[in-house]
Structure formats: structure tokens, C-alpha cells
CSV table of C-alpha atoms in Angstrom, one decimal:
chain,number,residue,atom,x,y,z
A,1,MET,CA,-99.1,-30.0,30.5
A,2,ALA,CA,-97.4,-26.7,31.4
A,3,THR,CA,-98.6,-26.6,35.0
A,4,SER,CA,-97.8,-30.3,35.5
A,5,GLY,CA,-94.3,-29.8,34.1
A,6,LEU,CA,-93.7,-26.8,36.4
A,7,GLN,CA,-94.8,-29.0,39.3
A,8,HIS,CA,-92.0,-31.4,38.5
A,9,VAL,CA,-89.5,-28.5,38.3
A,10,ALA,CA,-90.7,-27.3,41.7
A,11,ALA,CA,-90.4,-30.7,43.2
A,12,MET,CA,-86.7,-31.1,42.2
A,13,TYR,CA,-85.5,-27.4,42.0
A,14,ALA,CA,-84.0,-27.3,45.4
A,15,GLY,CA,-82.2,-30.6,44.8
A,16,VAL,CA,-80.7,-29.4,41.5
A,17,VAL,CA,-79.4,-26.1,42.8
A,18,ALA,CA,-78.0,-27.5,46.1
A,19,PRO,CA,-74.9,-29.2,44.6
A,20,PRO,CA,-73.6,-26.2,42.7
A,21,LEU,CA,-74.2,-24.0,45.8
A,22,ILE,CA,-72.2,-26.4,47.9
A,23,VAL,CA,-69.3,-26.9,45.5
A,24,GLY,CA,-69.3,-23.3,44.4
A,25,ALA,CA,-69.1,-22.1,48.0
A,26,ALA,CA,-66.2,-24.5,48.7
A,27,VAL,CA,-64.3,-23.2,45.6
A,28,GLY,CA,-64.9,-19.6,46.7
A,29,LEU,CA,-66.9,-18.4,43.7
A,30,SER,CA,-68.3,-14.9,43.7
A,31,PRO,CA,-72.1,-14.4,43.7
A,32,THR,CA,-72.0,-13.8,40.0
A,33,GLU,CA,-70.0,-16.9,39.3
A,34,LEU,CA,-72.2,-18.9,41.6
A,35,THR,CA,-75.2,-17.7,39.7
A,36,PHE,CA,-73.6,-18.8,36.5
A,37,LEU,CA,-72.8,-22.3,37.9
A,38,THR,CA,-76.3,-22.7,39.1
A,39,GLY,CA,-77.8,-21.7,35.8
A,40,ALA,CA,-75.5,-24.1,34.0
A,41,CYS,CA,-76.7,-27.0,36.2
A,42,LEU,CA,-80.3,-26.1,35.5
A,43,PHE,CA,-79.6,-26.0,31.7
A,44,THR,CA,-77.8,-29.4,31.7
A,45,ALA,CA,-80.5,-30.9,33.9
A,46,GLY,CA,-83.0,-29.9,31.2
A,47,LEU,CA,-80.9,-31.4,28.4
A,48,ALA,CA,-80.5,-34.7,30.4
A,49,THR,CA,-84.3,-34.8,31.0
A,50,PHE,CA,-85.0,-34.4,27.3
A,51,LEU,CA,-82.5,-37.2,26.6
A,52,GLN,CA,-84.2,-39.5,29.1
A,53,THR,CA,-87.8,-38.8,28.2
A,54,ILE,CA,-87.8,-38.3,24.5
A,55,GLY,CA,-84.8,-40.4,23.7
A,56,VAL,CA,-82.6,-40.8,20.7
A,57,TRP,CA,-81.8,-44.2,19.1
A,58,LYS,CA,-81.0,-46.6,22.0
A,59,ILE,CA,-80.5,-43.8,24.4
A,60,GLY,CA,-83.3,-42.9,26.9
A,61,ALA,CA,-85.7,-45.0,28.9
A,62,ARG,CA,-88.6,-43.1,27.5
A,63,LEU,CA,-90.2,-43.0,30.9
A,64,PRO,CA,-91.4,-39.9,32.8
A,65,PHE,CA,-88.0,-39.3,34.4
A,66,VAL,CA,-86.5,-36.0,35.6
A,67,ASN,CA,-82.8,-35.9,35.5
A,68,GLY,CA,-80.5,-33.5,37.4
A,69,VAL,CA,-77.3,-33.1,39.4
A,70,THR,CA,-76.8,-36.1,41.6
A,71,PHE,CA,-76.1,-35.7,45.3
A,72,ALA,CA,-73.8,-38.7,45.2
A,73,GLY,CA,-71.1,-36.6,43.6
A,74,VAL,CA,-71.1,-33.7,46.1
A,75,ALA,CA,-68.8,-35.3,48.8
A,76,PRO,CA,-66.2,-36.6,46.3
A,77,MET,CA,-66.2,-33.2,44.6
A,78,LEU,CA,-65.6,-31.5,47.9
A,79,ALA,CA,-62.7,-33.9,48.5
A,80,VAL,CA,-61.3,-32.8,45.1
A,81,VAL,CA,-61.7,-29.1,46.1
A,82,ASP,CA,-59.9,-29.7,49.5
A,83,SER,CA,-57.0,-31.5,47.8
A,84,THR,CA,-56.5,-28.9,45.1
A,85,ARG,CA,-53.9,-26.3,46.0
A,86,ASP,CA,-55.2,-23.7,43.5
A,87,LYS,CA,-58.9,-23.5,43.9
A,88,ALA,CA,-59.2,-22.2,40.4
A,89,ASP,CA,-58.2,-25.6,39.1
A,90,ALA,CA,-60.8,-27.5,41.2
A,91,LEU,CA,-63.7,-27.1,38.8
A,92,PRO,CA,-61.7,-28.1,35.7
A,93,VAL,CA,-60.4,-31.2,37.6
A,94,ILE,CA,-64.0,-32.1,38.6
A,95,PHE,CA,-65.3,-31.5,35.0
A,96,GLY,CA,-62.5,-33.7,33.5
A,97,ALA,CA,-63.3,-36.5,36.0
A,98,VAL,CA,-67.0,-36.3,35.2
A,99,ILE,CA,-66.4,-36.5,31.5
A,100,VAL,CA,-64.3,-39.6,31.8
A,101,ALA,CA,-66.7,-41.2,34.2
A,102,GLY,CA,-69.6,-40.4,31.9
A,103,VAL,CA,-67.9,-41.9,28.8
A,104,LEU,CA,-66.9,-45.1,30.7
A,105,GLY,CA,-70.4,-45.4,32.2
A,106,PHE,CA,-72.0,-45.0,28.7
A,107,LEU,CA,-69.8,-47.9,27.4
A,108,ALA,CA,-70.6,-50.0,30.5
A,109,ALA,CA,-74.4,-49.4,30.4
A,110,PRO,CA,-75.4,-52.6,28.6
A,111,PHE,CA,-73.1,-54.7,30.8
A,112,PHE,CA,-74.2,-52.9,34.0
A,113,SER,CA,-77.9,-53.7,33.3
A,114,LYS,CA,-76.9,-57.4,33.4
A,115,ALA,CA,-74.8,-57.1,36.6
A,116,ILE,CA,-77.5,-55.4,38.7
A,117,ARG,CA,-77.8,-58.5,40.9
A,118,PHE,CA,-74.5,-57.4,42.5
A,119,PHE,CA,-76.2,-54.2,43.7
A,120,PRO,CA,-79.1,-55.4,45.8
A,121,PRO,CA,-81.0,-53.1,48.3
A,122,VAL,CA,-78.4,-53.9,51.0
A,123,VAL,CA,-75.8,-52.1,48.9
A,124,THR,CA,-77.9,-49.3,47.4
A,125,GLY,CA,-79.6,-48.6,50.7
A,126,THR,CA,-76.3,-48.3,52.5
A,127,VAL,CA,-74.9,-45.9,49.8
A,128,ILE,CA,-78.0,-43.7,49.7
A,129,THR,CA,-77.9,-43.5,53.5
A,130,LEU,CA,-74.3,-42.4,53.4
A,131,ILE,CA,-75.1,-39.7,50.8
A,132,GLY,CA,-77.5,-38.1,53.2
A,133,VAL,CA,-75.3,-38.5,56.2
A,134,SER,CA,-72.3,-37.1,54.4
A,135,LEU,CA,-74.1,-34.0,53.4
A,136,MET,CA,-75.6,-33.2,56.8
A,137,PRO,CA,-72.4,-31.3,57.9
A,138,VAL,CA,-72.8,-29.0,54.9
A,139,ALA,CA,-76.3,-28.1,56.2
A,140,PHE,CA,-75.0,-27.5,59.7
A,141,GLY,CA,-72.2,-25.3,58.3
A,142,TRP,CA,-74.7,-23.2,56.3
A,143,ALA,CA,-76.9,-22.8,59.4
A,144,GLN,CA,-74.0,-21.1,61.2
A,145,GLY,CA,-73.5,-18.4,58.6
A,146,PRO,CA,-71.7,-17.6,55.3
A,147,ASP,CA,-68.1,-17.0,56.7
A,148,PRO,CA,-66.5,-19.4,59.2
A,149,ALA,CA,-63.9,-16.8,59.9
A,150,ALA,CA,-66.4,-14.1,60.9
A,151,LYS,CA,-67.0,-13.2,64.5
A,152,ASP,CA,-70.8,-13.8,64.2
A,153,TYR,CA,-70.3,-17.3,62.7
A,154,GLY,CA,-72.7,-19.6,64.6
A,155,SER,CA,-74.5,-16.7,66.3
A,156,THR,CA,-78.0,-17.0,67.7
A,157,THR,CA,-79.3,-14.9,64.8
A,158,TYR,CA,-78.1,-17.3,62.2
A,159,LEU,CA,-79.2,-20.4,64.0
A,160,SER,CA,-82.6,-18.8,64.7
A,161,LEU,CA,-83.1,-18.2,61.0
A,162,ALA,CA,-82.1,-21.8,60.2
A,163,GLY,CA,-84.5,-23.0,62.8
A,164,ILE,CA,-87.4,-20.8,61.6
A,165,THR,CA,-86.9,-22.1,58.0
A,166,LEU,CA,-86.9,-25.7,59.2
A,167,VAL,CA,-90.1,-25.1,61.2
A,168,ILE,CA,-91.8,-23.5,58.1
A,169,VAL,CA,-90.9,-26.5,55.9
A,170,LEU,CA,-92.1,-29.0,58.5
A,171,LEU,CA,-95.4,-27.1,59.0
A,172,LEU,CA,-96.0,-27.0,55.2
A,173,ARG,CA,-95.2,-30.7,54.9
A,174,ARG,CA,-97.6,-31.5,57.8
A,175,PHE,CA,-100.6,-29.3,57.1
A,176,THR,CA,-100.7,-28.8,53.4
A,177,ARG,CA,-101.5,-31.1,50.5
A,178,GLY,CA,-100.8,-31.7,46.8
A,179,PHE,CA,-98.7,-29.1,44.9
A,180,LEU,CA,-98.0,-26.9,47.9
A,181,LYS,CA,-96.8,-29.9,49.9
A,182,GLN,CA,-94.5,-30.9,47.1
A,183,ILE,CA,-92.8,-27.5,47.0
A,184,ALA,CA,-92.6,-27.1,50.7
A,185,VAL,CA,-88.8,-26.7,50.6
A,186,LEU,CA,-89.0,-24.1,47.9
A,187,VAL,CA,-91.7,-22.1,49.8
A,188,GLY,CA,-89.6,-22.5,53.0
A,189,LEU,CA,-86.6,-20.9,51.2
A,190,VAL,CA,-88.8,-18.0,50.0
A,191,LEU,CA,-90.4,-17.3,53.4
A,192,GLY,CA,-87.1,-17.8,55.3
A,193,THR,CA,-85.5,-15.2,53.0
A,194,LEU,CA,-88.3,-12.8,53.7
A,195,VAL,CA,-87.9,-13.3,57.5
A,196,ALA,CA,-84.1,-12.7,57.1
A,197,ILE,CA,-84.5,-9.3,55.4
A,198,PRO,CA,-85.0,-7.3,58.7
A,199,PHE,CA,-81.8,-8.9,60.1
A,200,GLY,CA,-79.7,-7.5,57.2
A,201,VAL,CA,-78.4,-10.8,56.0
A,202,THR,CA,-80.1,-10.8,52.6
A,203,ASP,CA,-78.2,-9.5,49.6
A,204,PHE,CA,-80.2,-8.8,46.4
A,205,GLY,CA,-77.1,-7.7,44.6
A,206,PRO,CA,-76.8,-10.9,42.5
A,207,VAL,CA,-80.3,-10.3,41.0
A,208,ALA,CA,-79.6,-6.7,40.2
A,209,ASP,CA,-76.4,-7.6,38.5
A,210,ALA,CA,-77.7,-10.6,36.5
A,211,ASP,CA,-78.6,-10.5,32.9
A,212,VAL,CA,-82.1,-11.4,31.7
A,213,VAL,CA,-80.8,-13.6,28.9
A,214,GLY,CA,-77.5,-15.5,28.9
A,215,PHE,CA,-75.9,-18.8,27.7
A,216,PRO,CA,-73.7,-21.1,29.7
A,217,THR,CA,-70.5,-20.6,27.8
A,218,PRO,CA,-68.6,-23.9,27.2
A,219,PHE,CA,-65.6,-24.3,29.5
A,220,HIS,CA,-66.3,-21.0,31.3
A,221,PHE,CA,-64.2,-22.1,34.3
A,222,GLY,CA,-61.3,-23.4,32.1
A,223,ALA,CA,-60.5,-26.5,30.0
A,224,PRO,CA,-61.1,-29.9,31.7
A,225,GLN,CA,-58.1,-31.3,33.6
A,226,PHE,CA,-57.7,-35.0,34.1
A,227,ALA,CA,-56.4,-36.2,37.5
A,228,ALA,CA,-56.2,-39.9,38.1
A,229,ALA,CA,-57.5,-39.9,41.7
A,230,ALA,CA,-60.4,-37.6,40.9
A,231,ILE,CA,-61.3,-39.8,37.9
A,232,VAL,CA,-61.3,-42.9,40.1
A,233,SER,CA,-63.5,-41.2,42.7
A,234,MET,CA,-66.0,-40.0,40.1
A,235,CYS,CA,-66.1,-43.4,38.5
A,236,VAL,CA,-67.2,-44.8,41.9
A,237,VAL,CA,-69.8,-42.1,42.0
A,238,MET,CA,-71.0,-43.1,38.5
A,239,VAL,CA,-71.5,-46.7,39.7
A,240,VAL,CA,-73.5,-45.4,42.6
A,241,SER,CA,-75.5,-43.1,40.3
A,242,MET,CA,-76.2,-45.9,37.8
A,243,THR,CA,-77.3,-48.2,40.7
A,244,GLU,CA,-79.7,-45.5,41.9
A,245,SER,CA,-81.1,-44.9,38.4
A,246,THR,CA,-81.6,-48.6,37.9
A,247,ALA,CA,-83.6,-48.8,41.1
A,248,ASP,CA,-85.6,-45.7,40.1
A,249,MET,CA,-86.4,-47.1,36.6
A,250,LEU,CA,-87.6,-50.4,38.2
A,251,ALA,CA,-89.9,-48.4,40.6
A,252,LEU,CA,-91.2,-46.0,37.9
A,253,GLY,CA,-91.8,-48.9,35.5
A,254,GLU,CA,-94.2,-50.5,38.0
A,255,ILE,CA,-95.9,-47.2,38.7
A,256,VAL,CA,-96.7,-46.4,35.0
A,257,GLY,CA,-97.6,-50.0,34.2
A,258,ARG,CA,-94.6,-50.6,31.9
A,259,PRO,CA,-92.1,-52.7,33.8
A,260,ALA,CA,-88.5,-51.8,33.0
A,261,ASP,CA,-86.7,-54.7,31.3
A,262,GLU,CA,-83.0,-55.1,30.6
A,263,ARG,CA,-83.2,-53.1,27.3
A,264,THR,CA,-85.1,-50.2,29.0
A,265,ILE,CA,-82.6,-50.1,31.9
A,266,ALA,CA,-79.6,-50.1,29.4
A,267,ALA,CA,-81.2,-47.3,27.4
A,268,GLY,CA,-81.9,-45.3,30.5
A,269,LEU,CA,-78.4,-45.7,31.8
A,270,ARG,CA,-77.0,-44.6,28.4
A,271,ALA,CA,-79.1,-41.4,28.8
A,272,ASP,CA,-77.8,-40.8,32.3
A,273,THR,CA,-74.2,-41.3,31.4
A,274,LEU,CA,-74.3,-39.4,28.1
A,275,GLY,CA,-76.0,-36.5,29.9
A,276,SER,CA,-73.2,-36.6,32.5
A,277,ALA,CA,-70.5,-36.7,29.9
A,278,VAL,CA,-71.9,-33.7,28.0
A,279,SER,CA,-72.8,-31.7,31.1
A,280,PRO,CA,-69.3,-30.5,32.0
A,281,LEU,CA,-69.0,-29.0,28.5
A,282,PHE,CA,-71.6,-26.5,29.7
A,283,ASN,CA,-70.1,-26.3,33.2
A,284,GLY,CA,-72.6,-28.8,34.8
A,285,PHE,CA,-72.0,-31.8,37.0
A,286,MET,CA,-72.9,-35.5,36.9
A,287,CYS,CA,-76.6,-36.2,36.2
A,288,SER,CA,-78.9,-38.8,37.6
A,289,ALA,CA,-82.6,-39.6,38.0
A,290,PHE,CA,-84.5,-37.7,40.8
A,291,ALA,CA,-86.4,-40.1,43.0
A,292,GLN,CA,-88.7,-37.4,44.4
A,293,ASN,CA,-90.3,-37.0,41.0
A,294,ILE,CA,-91.2,-40.6,40.9
A,295,GLY,CA,-93.3,-40.0,44.0
A,296,LEU,CA,-94.9,-37.1,42.2
A,297,VAL,CA,-95.9,-39.3,39.3
A,298,ALA,CA,-97.4,-41.9,41.7
A,299,MET,CA,-99.3,-39.2,43.6
A,300,THR,CA,-100.7,-37.2,40.6
A,301,ARG,CA,-101.2,-40.3,38.4
A,302,ILE,CA,-100.0,-38.2,35.4
A,303,ARG,CA,-97.8,-40.7,33.7
A,304,SER,CA,-97.0,-39.0,30.4
A,305,ARG,CA,-93.3,-38.6,29.6
A,306,TYR,CA,-94.1,-35.6,27.5
A,307,VAL,CA,-95.3,-33.7,30.7
A,308,VAL,CA,-91.8,-34.4,32.2
A,309,ALA,CA,-90.2,-33.3,29.0
A,310,THR,CA,-92.1,-30.1,29.3
A,311,GLY,CA,-90.5,-29.7,32.8
A,312,GLY,CA,-87.1,-30.2,31.1
A,313,GLY,CA,-88.0,-27.4,28.8
A,314,PHE,CA,-88.6,-25.1,31.7
A,315,LEU,CA,-85.2,-26.1,33.2
A,316,VAL,CA,-83.5,-25.2,30.0
A,317,LEU,CA,-85.2,-21.8,29.9
A,318,MET,CA,-84.3,-21.1,33.5
A,319,GLY,CA,-80.7,-22.0,32.7
A,320,LEU,CA,-80.8,-19.5,29.8
A,321,CYS,CA,-82.1,-16.8,32.2
A,322,PRO,CA,-79.3,-15.8,34.6
A,323,MET,CA,-81.8,-13.6,36.5
A,324,ALA,CA,-83.9,-16.6,37.3
A,325,ALA,CA,-80.9,-18.6,38.4
A,326,SER,CA,-79.6,-15.7,40.5
A,327,LEU,CA,-82.7,-15.9,42.8
A,328,ILE,CA,-81.2,-18.8,44.7
A,329,ALA,CA,-78.1,-16.8,45.4
A,330,VAL,CA,-80.2,-14.3,47.3
A,331,VAL,CA,-81.2,-16.9,49.9
A,332,PRO,CA,-79.0,-16.5,53.0
A,333,ARG,CA,-76.8,-19.4,54.0
A,334,PRO,CA,-78.6,-19.9,57.4
A,335,VAL,CA,-81.9,-20.2,55.5
A,336,LEU,CA,-80.4,-22.8,53.2
A,337,GLY,CA,-79.1,-24.6,56.2
A,338,GLY,CA,-82.5,-25.0,57.7
A,339,ALA,CA,-83.9,-26.3,54.5
A,340,GLY,CA,-80.9,-28.5,54.0
A,341,VAL,CA,-81.6,-30.4,57.1
A,342,VAL,CA,-84.8,-31.6,55.6
A,343,LEU,CA,-83.4,-32.0,52.1
A,344,PHE,CA,-80.3,-34.0,53.1
A,345,GLY,CA,-82.1,-35.8,55.9
A,346,SER,CA,-84.7,-37.0,53.4
A,347,VAL,CA,-81.9,-38.5,51.3
A,348,ALA,CA,-80.7,-40.5,54.3
A,349,ALA,CA,-84.3,-41.5,55.1
A,350,SER,CA,-84.7,-42.7,51.6
A,351,GLY,CA,-81.7,-44.9,52.1
A,352,ILE,CA,-83.1,-46.3,55.3
A,353,GLN,CA,-86.3,-47.1,53.5
A,354,THR,CA,-84.3,-49.1,51.0
A,355,LEU,CA,-82.5,-50.9,53.8
A,356,VAL,CA,-85.8,-52.0,55.3
A,357,LYS,CA,-86.3,-54.0,52.1
A,358,ALA,CA,-82.8,-55.4,52.2
A,359,GLY,CA,-83.6,-58.3,54.5
A,360,LEU,CA,-81.9,-57.2,57.7
A,361,ASP,CA,-83.1,-60.3,59.4
A,362,LYS,CA,-80.1,-62.0,57.8
A,363,ASP,CA,-76.9,-62.0,59.7
A,364,ASN,CA,-74.8,-61.4,56.5
A,365,ASN,CA,-76.7,-58.2,55.6
A,366,VAL,CA,-76.4,-56.8,59.1
A,367,LEU,CA,-72.7,-57.1,58.9
A,368,ILE,CA,-72.5,-55.6,55.4
A,369,VAL,CA,-74.5,-52.5,56.5
A,370,ALA,CA,-72.7,-52.2,59.8
A,371,VAL,CA,-69.1,-52.3,58.4
A,372,SER,CA,-70.0,-50.2,55.3
A,373,LEU,CA,-71.6,-47.5,57.3
A,374,ALA,CA,-68.7,-47.4,59.7
A,375,VAL,CA,-66.2,-47.1,56.8
A,376,GLY,CA,-68.3,-44.4,55.1
A,377,ILE,CA,-68.7,-42.3,58.3
A,378,ILE,CA,-64.9,-42.2,59.0
A,379,PRO,CA,-64.3,-39.0,57.0
A,380,ILE,CA,-67.2,-37.3,58.9
A,381,THR,CA,-66.4,-38.3,62.5
A,382,ALA,CA,-62.6,-38.4,62.1
A,383,PRO,CA,-61.6,-36.0,59.3
A,384,GLU,CA,-57.8,-36.6,60.0
A,385,PHE,CA,-58.1,-40.4,59.9
A,386,TYR,CA,-56.3,-40.6,56.6
A,387,HIS,CA,-53.8,-37.8,57.1
A,388,ALA,CA,-50.8,-40.0,56.6
A,389,PHE,CA,-51.9,-41.1,53.1
A,390,PRO,CA,-50.8,-39.5,49.8
A,391,GLU,CA,-53.0,-36.5,48.6
A,392,THR,CA,-54.1,-38.4,45.6
A,393,ALA,CA,-55.4,-41.3,47.7
A,394,LYS,CA,-57.1,-38.9,50.1
A,395,ILE,CA,-59.4,-37.7,47.3
A,396,ILE,CA,-61.0,-41.1,47.3
A,397,LEU,CA,-60.6,-42.0,51.0
A,398,ASP,CA,-62.0,-38.7,52.2
A,399,SER,CA,-65.2,-39.4,50.4
A,400,GLY,CA,-67.3,-41.6,52.7
A,401,ILE,CA,-69.7,-42.3,49.8
A,402,SER,CA,-67.0,-43.8,47.6
A,403,THR,CA,-65.3,-45.9,50.4
A,404,GLY,CA,-68.7,-47.0,51.8
A,405,CYS,CA,-69.9,-48.0,48.3
A,406,VAL,CA,-66.7,-50.1,47.7
A,407,ALA,CA,-67.0,-51.7,51.1
A,408,ALA,CA,-70.7,-52.6,50.6
A,409,VAL,CA,-70.1,-54.1,47.1
A,410,VAL,CA,-67.0,-56.1,48.3
A,411,LEU,CA,-68.7,-57.4,51.4
A,412,ASN,CA,-71.9,-58.3,49.5
A,413,LEU,CA,-69.8,-60.4,47.1
A,414,LEU,CA,-68.0,-62.0,50.0
A,415,PHE,CA,-71.0,-62.9,52.2
A,416,ASN,CA,-73.8,-63.3,49.6
A,417,HIS,CA,-72.2,-64.6,46.4
A,418,LEU,CA,-68.8,-66.3,46.9
A,419,GLY,CA,-69.1,-69.8,48.2
A,420,GLY,CA,-72.9,-69.7,48.3
A,421,GLY,CA,-73.0,-67.3,51.3
A,422,ARG,CA,-75.1,-67.9,54.4
A,423,ASP,CA,-78.2,-66.0,53.4
A,424,ALA,CA,-80.5,-68.1,55.6
A,425,ASP,CA,-78.8,-67.3,58.8
A,426,GLU,CA,-80.9,-65.2,61.1
A,427,VAL,CA,-79.6,-62.3,63.1
A,428,THR,CA,-78.0,-63.5,66.3
A,429,ALA,CA,-79.3,-61.4,69.2
A,430,PRO,CA,-76.7,-61.2,71.9
A,431,MET,CA,-79.2,-60.2,74.5
A,432,GLU,CA,-81.7,-62.9,73.5
A,433,PRO,CA,-82.1,-65.8,75.9
A,434,ALA,CA,-80.3,-68.9,74.6
A,435,GLY,CA,-83.4,-71.1,75.0
A,436,GLU,CA,-85.6,-68.9,73.0
A,437,LEU,CA,-83.0,-68.5,70.2
A,438,SER,CA,-82.5,-72.2,69.9
A,439,GLU,CA,-86.2,-72.9,69.9
A,440,ARG,CA,-86.8,-70.3,67.1
A,441,ARG,CA,-84.1,-72.0,65.0
A,442,GLY,CA,-85.4,-75.5,65.7
A,443,ALA,CA,-82.1,-76.5,67.3
A,444,PRO,CA,-81.8,-78.5,70.5
A,445,ASP,CA,-82.2,-76.4,73.6
A,446,THR,CA,-78.7,-76.0,75.0
A,447,SER,CA,-80.0,-74.2,78.0
A,448,VAL,CA,-80.7,-77.5,79.7
A,449,ALA,CA,-77.0,-78.3,79.8
A,450,THR,CA,-76.6,-75.3,82.1
A,451,GLY,CA,-79.4,-76.3,84.4
A,452,THR,CA,-81.7,-73.6,83.1
A,453,SER,CA,-85.1,-74.4,81.6
A,454,ALA,CA,-86.4,-72.6,78.5
A,455,ALA,CA,-89.4,-71.5,80.5
A,456,GLY,CA,-87.1,-70.1,83.2
A,457,SER,CA,-85.2,-68.2,80.7
A,458,HIS,CA,-88.3,-66.2,79.8
């Protein structure tokens, strides 16, 4: 049970510590404060995992679920940081928004479990893809070095370290199996850090300064602040997170032979949202189910929820040991960048896998994906696109995940629900010969009218 629980921790560790590293770096936290924030996220991930696996009353799916900080919230949180004049207020504003979103999500959980039909794979796949794409610039920034203002930012040394780490992770994923393959990102971070030592870019100061035992003091970064724009943005993220968790529960239910019904989904969503609402009290972020651990359950065939609860216990212990949490602060940014390419790219790939199941042979769905991705990518490709809008509005608009999710939901309602939709329409291929297209649809061959036979068009 202990080793299997540790394996779950190893499979999701990099995913849990990445969001606090990204947000903490954007806020400008010192290595000591960054270690504290990372430890807090590990601690709250453990609490959320307990809530999901063991359960209390009607809270918890009681499935082998690992919960942790969701990637969906990173881009909106960065938008909040960018729009906050005093960076010291950024984390309190984020924590306040997460608390409100968590409470509202908890109240909406039973209704959301009934409205899941409005979030089909075409919507969830688009959003998950946008999550990965939105985070890729973060990995590229890490690969160039810790300080954008430094002269050596983007130097060949930093980029080489990122490339070496990336190659290590890829080789481990290609030529290893089982446990080692699952922790390839973690091993890549360790080996990449060792390679970086001779280059003088590895700082072991955070470990030396960290305490062996510590507790994530409530409201360490200040009392929560409640800003309307940030709350709206995080509520959108909560909808995305609840959608992802619902899809994960359905998948995991099939794997363990206990299909998730409406009651199970509602209980699981209550655990997610309650964990998210409580997490900021201990300086953590929004929590959600980790899809990579579902794959681990399928691979190992160890289906006990108590094994995953044991993994949650390890997360809590790591959160109570600042020295353990500080180890991730030792990893140089370029090394994190190399691993981040795989980590964030995998999120995007997961979204693409979902889109494959979305029925992209339907004209409506192609339009939904095309427009939603375009809207979501605007803040990445044209950062100043919304420069004329008020600062409060930019918190939402500058998050491609939030705008892309809203666009996908609205377009799905428009094309696939209102007025019956046109789900049966096949994709029209502009480059496909007219005769072949008309034959495939069973319509009269209009190519004859132009004096071209169907055979000739081939």
C-alpha cells in the first residue's frame, strides 16, 4: 500500500508543484516563500485527496482519485497577477476568488451533474487543449533562464540545459517501463539539476534554510481579498475544473468496474469544490482530479481507493516538511522549462485525444473547435489585443482558457442544442471534388451541369 501510494504521488508530483512555481515566480516570491507556497499546495492536495477517496456524508466520489492543483487556473491567476499593481495583493486576490468559486461550485454540484450534457467532448477537449497551449509560453520562458532582465537570458547554456532535460525525459518515456516510466518527469528534473551543477546555475540555499518540520500557517500571504473580475474568472475556471473532473469520474468508474452515476458525480464534485474552498485558508489553489493517475490505476490494476488515500497521506506529510518541499526550488528554471515542454504539451495532447472523440466529422463541431481555439489563443499570439478594455475586464479576457471555454459552451448551445442543431451535417471539404462530395451525401451529382463527369473529377 505504501509503495503504490508513493507511485501515485510520483506520477502527479510535478503537476502539483508546477502551478505554485509559475504563480509564485510571477508574483516575485523569494525562494523561501516559494518553498512555503509549494508546501502549502502539497498539503492541500493531500487534504483534497482524503476528501475524495474516504469521503464524508455526501462528499467524495469514494473512487481512487488523486486531487491536486488544477492547471486550468494558472493562466487566469497569471492574468490577476499582471493586473494587480501591488504584487503583494495578488495572492490574497487569487485566494479570495478561489474561495468564492469553491463555495458556488459546491452549491452548484448537484445541478451541474444534471447539466453535463452541455459539456460534451467538443467543449471539454477544446478547453483542455487551450490549457496546454496557454501554458507552453511559461515553459519557454523558464527555458531561457530565471531573470528576463539578465544579459544571459536565453543564452545557449540555459537552452542547452532545457534541451538536455527534455531529451532525458523523452528517453525515459521511450526505453523504460512501469514505475520508472511513470516518474520520468521527476527523474528528468533530478538528472537535469545534476547536469546543471557544473554550470553554476543550481542554488541549494533553499534546502539549507528550510526547516524540517513546519505548518502552512493560515493566510500567510494576507487575508483574502474579493475582486469581482477575479471572482468571475475563477468561476469560469471552476466550471472547467468540474467538467474535467466529471469526465475523469466517468472514465475511472469504467476502469474500476463501478460506473459513476449522477449521485457519484455530484458527491465527487462536492469534494472537488469543498477542497478548493478550503485550500486558500492554507495558502493553496483550486483543486481538481489528476487524469494521469487514472492511467496509473488502469496500468497497475490496483483499484483500491485506500491506496490512493495513502498517497494523500504522503502529500500531507510532504506539505508539513518544508525541507522536502524546498527540493523543487533547487531545480534551475531552464531544467524546469525542458520538463515543462513535456508536462504542458501532454495536457494539450490530452485535449486533442478528447477532441478525437468529439465527432469532428460534423460541420458544427469543426466550427465550434475552430472559433473557440481562435478566441482562446488571442492572448498568446496577440497579448495587446484587449489593451483598450478596462483592467477589470482584461483579467478575464487575457485568460485564453476562460474566453475559449465561454466561446465553446455558447457555440455548442447555438449549433447543437438550440433549434435542434445540424448534427448530421458532414464536414464540407473545400478541396474535395463536387461530384465525389455529392455522391457521398447521396445528393444529385451537380457536376453534370458544368459538363464534368464524376469519373472525370477523380
